[in-house]
Short mmCIF file of C-alpha atoms in Angstrom, two decimals:
data_model
loop_
_atom_site.label_atom_id
_atom_site.label_comp_id
_atom_site.label_asym_id
_atom_site.label_seq_id
_atom_site.Cartn_x
_atom_site.Cartn_y
_atom_site.Cartn_z
CA ALA A 1448 12.80 11.68 -0.63
CA GLN A 1449 11.38 9.31 1.99
CA THR A 1450 12.89 5.93 2.03
CA VAL A 1451 11.56 2.92 4.23
CA THR A 1452 14.17 -0.43 4.58
CA GLN A 1453 12.51 -3.69 5.28
CA SER A 1454 16.49 -5.65 6.29
CA GLN A 1455 14.76 -9.23 6.25
CA PRO A 1456 13.73 -10.32 2.91
CA GLU A 1457 12.06 -13.64 4.65
CA MET A 1458 11.38 -14.74 7.88
CA SER A 1459 9.92 -18.06 9.50
CA VAL A 1460 8.54 -18.73 12.84
CA GLN A 1461 7.47 -21.67 14.49
CA GLU A 1462 3.45 -21.93 15.04
CA ALA A 1463 2.52 -20.30 18.49
CA GLU A 1464 6.24 -18.38 18.45
CA THR A 1465 6.63 -14.91 18.72
CA VAL A 1466 8.67 -12.83 15.81
CA THR A 1467 9.47 -9.63 15.12
CA LEU A 1468 9.53 -7.77 11.69
CA SER A 1469 11.81 -4.46 11.47
CA CYS A 1470 11.37 -1.37 9.26
CA THR A 1471 13.42 1.63 9.18
CA TYR A 1472 12.77 4.98 7.77
CA ASP A 1473 14.41 8.23 7.17
CA THR A 1474 12.05 11.49 7.14
CA SER A 1475 12.89 14.98 8.39
CA GLU A 1476 9.51 15.45 8.73
CA ASN A 1477 7.90 15.43 12.16
CA ASN A 1478 4.30 14.97 11.48
CA TYR A 1479 3.59 11.29 9.39
CA TYR A 1480 2.03 7.95 10.27
CA LEU A 1481 3.63 4.69 9.89
CA PHE A 1482 1.39 1.71 8.95
CA TRP A 1483 2.08 -2.40 8.18
CA TYR A 1484 0.40 -3.63 5.88
CA LYS A 1485 -0.32 -7.40 5.24
CA GLN A 1486 -0.52 -9.35 1.58
CA PRO A 1487 -1.31 -12.74 1.92
CA PRO A 1488 -0.86 -15.48 -1.03
CA SER A 1489 -4.47 -14.24 -1.81
CA ARG A 1490 -2.82 -10.69 -2.69
CA GLN A 1491 -4.89 -8.77 -0.84
CA MET A 1492 -3.66 -5.85 0.96
CA ILE A 1493 -5.04 -5.91 4.66
CA LEU A 1494 -3.88 -3.05 7.05
CA VAL A 1495 -2.48 -4.38 10.37
CA ILE A 1496 -1.33 -1.44 12.57
CA ARG A 1497 -0.57 1.95 12.25
CA GLN A 1498 0.73 4.61 14.63
CA GLU A 1499 0.97 8.06 14.74
CA ALA A 1500 4.13 9.90 15.08
CA TYR A 1501 3.13 12.43 17.92
CA LYS A 1502 2.15 9.48 19.88
CA GLN A 1503 4.43 7.56 22.55
CA GLN A 1504 2.59 4.92 23.34
CA ASN A 1505 3.03 1.77 21.17
CA ALA A 1506 0.38 0.85 19.18
CA THR A 1507 -1.39 -2.73 19.66
CA GLU A 1508 -3.90 -5.00 17.87
CA ASN A 1509 -4.79 -8.06 19.24
CA ARG A 1510 -1.64 -10.71 18.59
CA PHE A 1511 -0.11 -7.60 16.76
CA SER A 1512 2.16 -5.03 18.52
CA VAL A 1513 5.26 -2.23 17.31
CA ASN A 1514 8.21 -0.85 18.80
CA PHE A 1515 8.28 2.47 17.70
CA GLN A 1516 11.44 4.11 18.24
CA LYS A 1517 10.96 7.72 17.31
CA ALA A 1518 14.56 9.20 17.66
CA ALA A 1519 16.10 5.86 15.73
CA LYS A 1520 13.23 6.09 12.90
CA SER A 1521 12.32 2.37 13.83
CA PHE A 1522 9.00 0.79 13.59
CA SER A 1523 9.30 -2.96 14.19
CA LEU A 1524 6.20 -5.09 14.15
CA LYS A 1525 5.97 -7.89 16.61
CA ILE A 1526 3.64 -11.23 16.45
CA SER A 1527 2.37 -12.84 18.95
CA ASP A 1528 1.22 -16.66 19.17
CA SER A 1529 1.70 -16.60 15.23
CA GLN A 1530 -0.95 -18.64 13.36
CA LEU A 1531 -0.92 -20.37 10.21
CA GLY A 1532 -2.52 -17.58 8.59
CA ASP A 1533 -0.53 -15.28 9.23
CA THR A 1534 2.03 -16.45 6.66
CA ALA A 1535 1.95 -13.44 4.48
CA MET A 1536 4.37 -10.60 2.49
CA TYR A 1537 4.44 -7.92 5.48
CA PHE A 1538 4.85 -4.34 4.11
CA CYS A 1539 6.03 -1.13 6.43
CA ALA A 1540 4.92 2.19 5.18
CA PHE A 1541 5.51 5.77 5.86
CA MET A 1542 3.07 8.47 4.94
CA GLY A 1543 3.92 12.21 5.10
CA ARG A 1544 2.05 15.13 4.99
CA TRP A 1545 3.09 18.16 2.94
CA ASN A 1546 1.17 20.96 1.31
CA THR A 1547 0.77 19.16 -1.92
CA GLY A 1548 -0.95 16.25 -0.05
CA ASN A 1549 -0.18 13.02 1.70
CA GLN A 1550 2.72 10.81 0.00
CA PHE A 1551 2.90 6.91 0.99
CA TYR A 1552 6.10 5.04 0.60
CA PHE A 1553 6.51 1.11 1.49
CA GLY A 1554 9.07 -1.10 2.05
CA THR A 1555 10.08 -3.99 -0.27
CA GLY A 1556 8.56 -6.43 2.03
CA THR A 1557 9.36 -9.15 4.42
CA SER A 1558 7.79 -12.46 3.66
CA LEU A 1559 6.73 -14.17 6.85
CA THR A 1560 6.48 -18.32 6.80
CA VAL A 1561 4.53 -19.59 9.91
CA ILE A 1562 5.84 -23.45 10.29
CA PRO A 1563 3.24 -26.22 11.69
CA ASP B 297 -20.68 -4.39 0.35
CA THR B 298 -17.05 -4.47 -1.16
CA ALA B 299 -15.05 -1.24 0.13
CA VAL B 300 -12.69 -0.67 -2.89
CA SER B 301 -13.23 -3.09 -6.13
CA GLN B 302 -11.40 -3.49 -9.19
CA THR B 303 -12.47 -4.27 -12.58
CA PRO B 304 -11.41 -7.18 -14.10
CA LYS B 305 -9.12 -9.01 -11.97
CA TYR B 306 -7.37 -10.36 -14.47
CA LEU B 307 -6.39 -8.87 -17.85
CA VAL B 308 -4.37 -11.00 -20.74
CA THR B 309 -3.46 -8.69 -23.54
CA GLN B 310 -0.74 -8.28 -26.35
CA MET B 311 1.71 -5.10 -27.16
CA GLY B 312 0.29 -2.27 -28.27
CA ASN B 313 -3.43 -2.56 -27.23
CA ASP B 314 -5.13 0.21 -25.25
CA LYS B 315 -6.52 -1.09 -21.98
CA SER B 316 -8.53 0.06 -19.01
CA ILE B 317 -8.94 -1.04 -15.19
CA LYS B 318 -11.72 0.60 -13.49
CA CYS B 319 -11.58 1.35 -9.55
CA GLU B 320 -14.62 2.19 -7.51
CA GLN B 321 -14.91 2.62 -3.58
CA ASN B 322 -18.11 2.53 -1.54
CA LEU B 323 -16.21 4.12 1.65
CA GLY B 324 -17.01 7.96 0.84
CA HIS B 325 -13.12 8.93 0.99
CA ASP B 326 -12.01 11.61 -0.73
CA THR B 327 -8.51 10.49 -2.41
CA MET B 328 -7.97 7.69 -4.31
CA TYR B 329 -4.69 6.10 -5.31
CA TRP B 330 -3.21 3.79 -8.23
CA TYR B 331 -0.33 1.58 -7.36
CA LYS B 332 1.98 -1.12 -9.35
CA GLN B 333 3.45 -4.03 -7.98
CA ASP B 334 6.36 -5.49 -10.11
CA SER B 335 7.05 -9.40 -10.19
CA LYS B 336 9.41 -8.49 -7.25
CA LYS B 337 6.25 -7.18 -4.87
CA PHE B 338 7.55 -4.02 -5.05
CA LEU B 339 4.70 -1.16 -4.45
CA LYS B 340 5.60 2.07 -6.36
CA ILE B 341 2.92 5.01 -6.53
CA MET B 342 1.56 5.79 -9.71
CA PHE B 343 -1.11 8.54 -8.67
CA SER B 344 -3.86 9.89 -6.42
CA TYR B 345 -6.41 11.88 -6.90
CA ASN B 346 -8.27 14.23 -4.48
CA ASN B 347 -11.74 15.30 -5.17
CA LYS B 348 -11.12 14.90 -8.67
CA GLU B 349 -7.74 16.60 -8.91
CA LEU B 350 -4.29 14.92 -9.70
CA ILE B 351 -2.35 16.16 -6.32
CA ILE B 352 0.69 13.47 -7.12
CA ASN B 353 2.06 12.49 -10.25
CA GLU B 354 5.26 9.82 -10.25
CA THR B 355 7.41 9.61 -12.54
CA VAL B 356 5.19 7.16 -14.83
CA PRO B 357 5.25 6.97 -18.67
CA ASN B 358 2.65 9.19 -20.33
CA ARG B 359 0.87 6.12 -21.99
CA PHE B 360 -0.83 5.95 -18.59
CA SER B 361 -3.07 8.23 -17.48
CA PRO B 362 -5.81 8.40 -14.32
CA LYS B 363 -9.22 9.23 -15.25
CA SER B 364 -11.94 10.30 -12.05
CA PRO B 365 -15.35 10.67 -13.57
CA ASP B 366 -16.42 11.23 -9.66
CA LYS B 367 -14.83 11.12 -6.55
CA ALA B 368 -15.82 7.41 -6.02
CA HIS B 369 -14.39 5.91 -9.28
CA LEU B 370 -10.53 6.32 -10.73
CA ASN B 371 -10.22 4.42 -13.10
CA LEU B 372 -6.34 3.74 -14.90
CA HIS B 373 -5.77 4.32 -18.66
CA ILE B 374 -3.03 2.33 -20.20
CA ASN B 375 -1.95 3.04 -24.40
CA SER B 376 0.10 1.41 -26.29
CA LEU B 377 1.37 -1.39 -23.78
CA GLU B 378 4.34 -2.73 -23.69
CA LEU B 379 5.75 -6.14 -21.76
CA GLY B 380 7.50 -4.12 -18.94
CA ASP B 381 3.70 -2.94 -17.96
CA SER B 382 2.72 -6.55 -17.04
CA ALA B 383 2.26 -6.12 -13.20
CA VAL B 384 -0.37 -6.34 -10.32
CA TYR B 385 -2.12 -2.82 -10.53
CA PHE B 386 -3.56 -2.12 -7.14
CA CYS B 387 -6.45 0.86 -6.61
CA ALA B 388 -6.52 2.42 -3.09
CA SER B 389 -8.38 5.13 -0.56
CA SER B 390 -8.08 7.32 2.09
CA HIS B 391 -9.78 9.98 4.14
CA PRO B 392 -7.26 12.20 5.35
CA SER B 393 -9.96 14.90 5.89
CA GLY B 394 -11.67 12.59 7.80
CA GLY B 395 -8.56 11.60 9.54
CA ILE B 396 -8.12 8.40 7.78
CA TYR B 397 -4.58 8.15 6.43
CA GLU B 398 -4.70 4.41 6.31
CA GLN B 399 -5.22 3.32 2.76
CA TYR B 400 -7.69 0.45 1.62
CA PHE B 401 -6.77 -1.46 -0.84
CA GLY B 402 -8.76 -3.30 -3.88
CA PRO B 403 -8.16 -6.99 -4.72
CA GLY B 404 -5.66 -5.92 -7.57
CA THR B 405 -5.93 -6.83 -10.90
CA ARG B 406 -2.94 -8.80 -12.76
CA LEU B 407 -1.82 -7.56 -15.82
CA THR B 408 0.17 -9.61 -18.10
CA VAL B 409 1.48 -8.38 -21.96
CA THR B 410 2.17 -10.73 -23.82
#
């Protein structure tokens, strides 16, 4: 079974500073996708960023970027210029592609608090 | 113009009752999912449907049954509700055949069993 590990249950960062959330995963597959989702107090799950495993270039979306290390099976999220609205639970997710269909696995989440 | 919608958003009911949660997506996606998020925020996939066919069925109690009348809907029916069923249930959709692998989530349904 695939596993996704987020080793930081809680983190905090000062407004305007940079923070990195860690995520590691375990898989024997070569073709997969990785995602970061954000869940603010409203509980809506929002896609932050996605990364295709076959792409070496790290994905970026405005203030959000990833450090994808395929050999190390690491997929960290960097948030630059943190804003109060970034306060949320962040989930790392792995999607593998099998003959039976696509399977998603989520990490246990990191609760991020941005301090004014 | 809501992409993935769920009804109701809150559901309070007593043990032993039967309830349903509805989900609809207007994105034209071909795969829909149901997740359970427990009090510790852990997300666990329960079911997924692709073109009205169940393709993943995790080890959930058979009191839970997904029903998909068409590609845009995946409803969750729960029989004989138990206290441990209290959680937030999320519906999601994706479109793998169109290269859209990320999941789009509904707003969630908070189920409280008393």
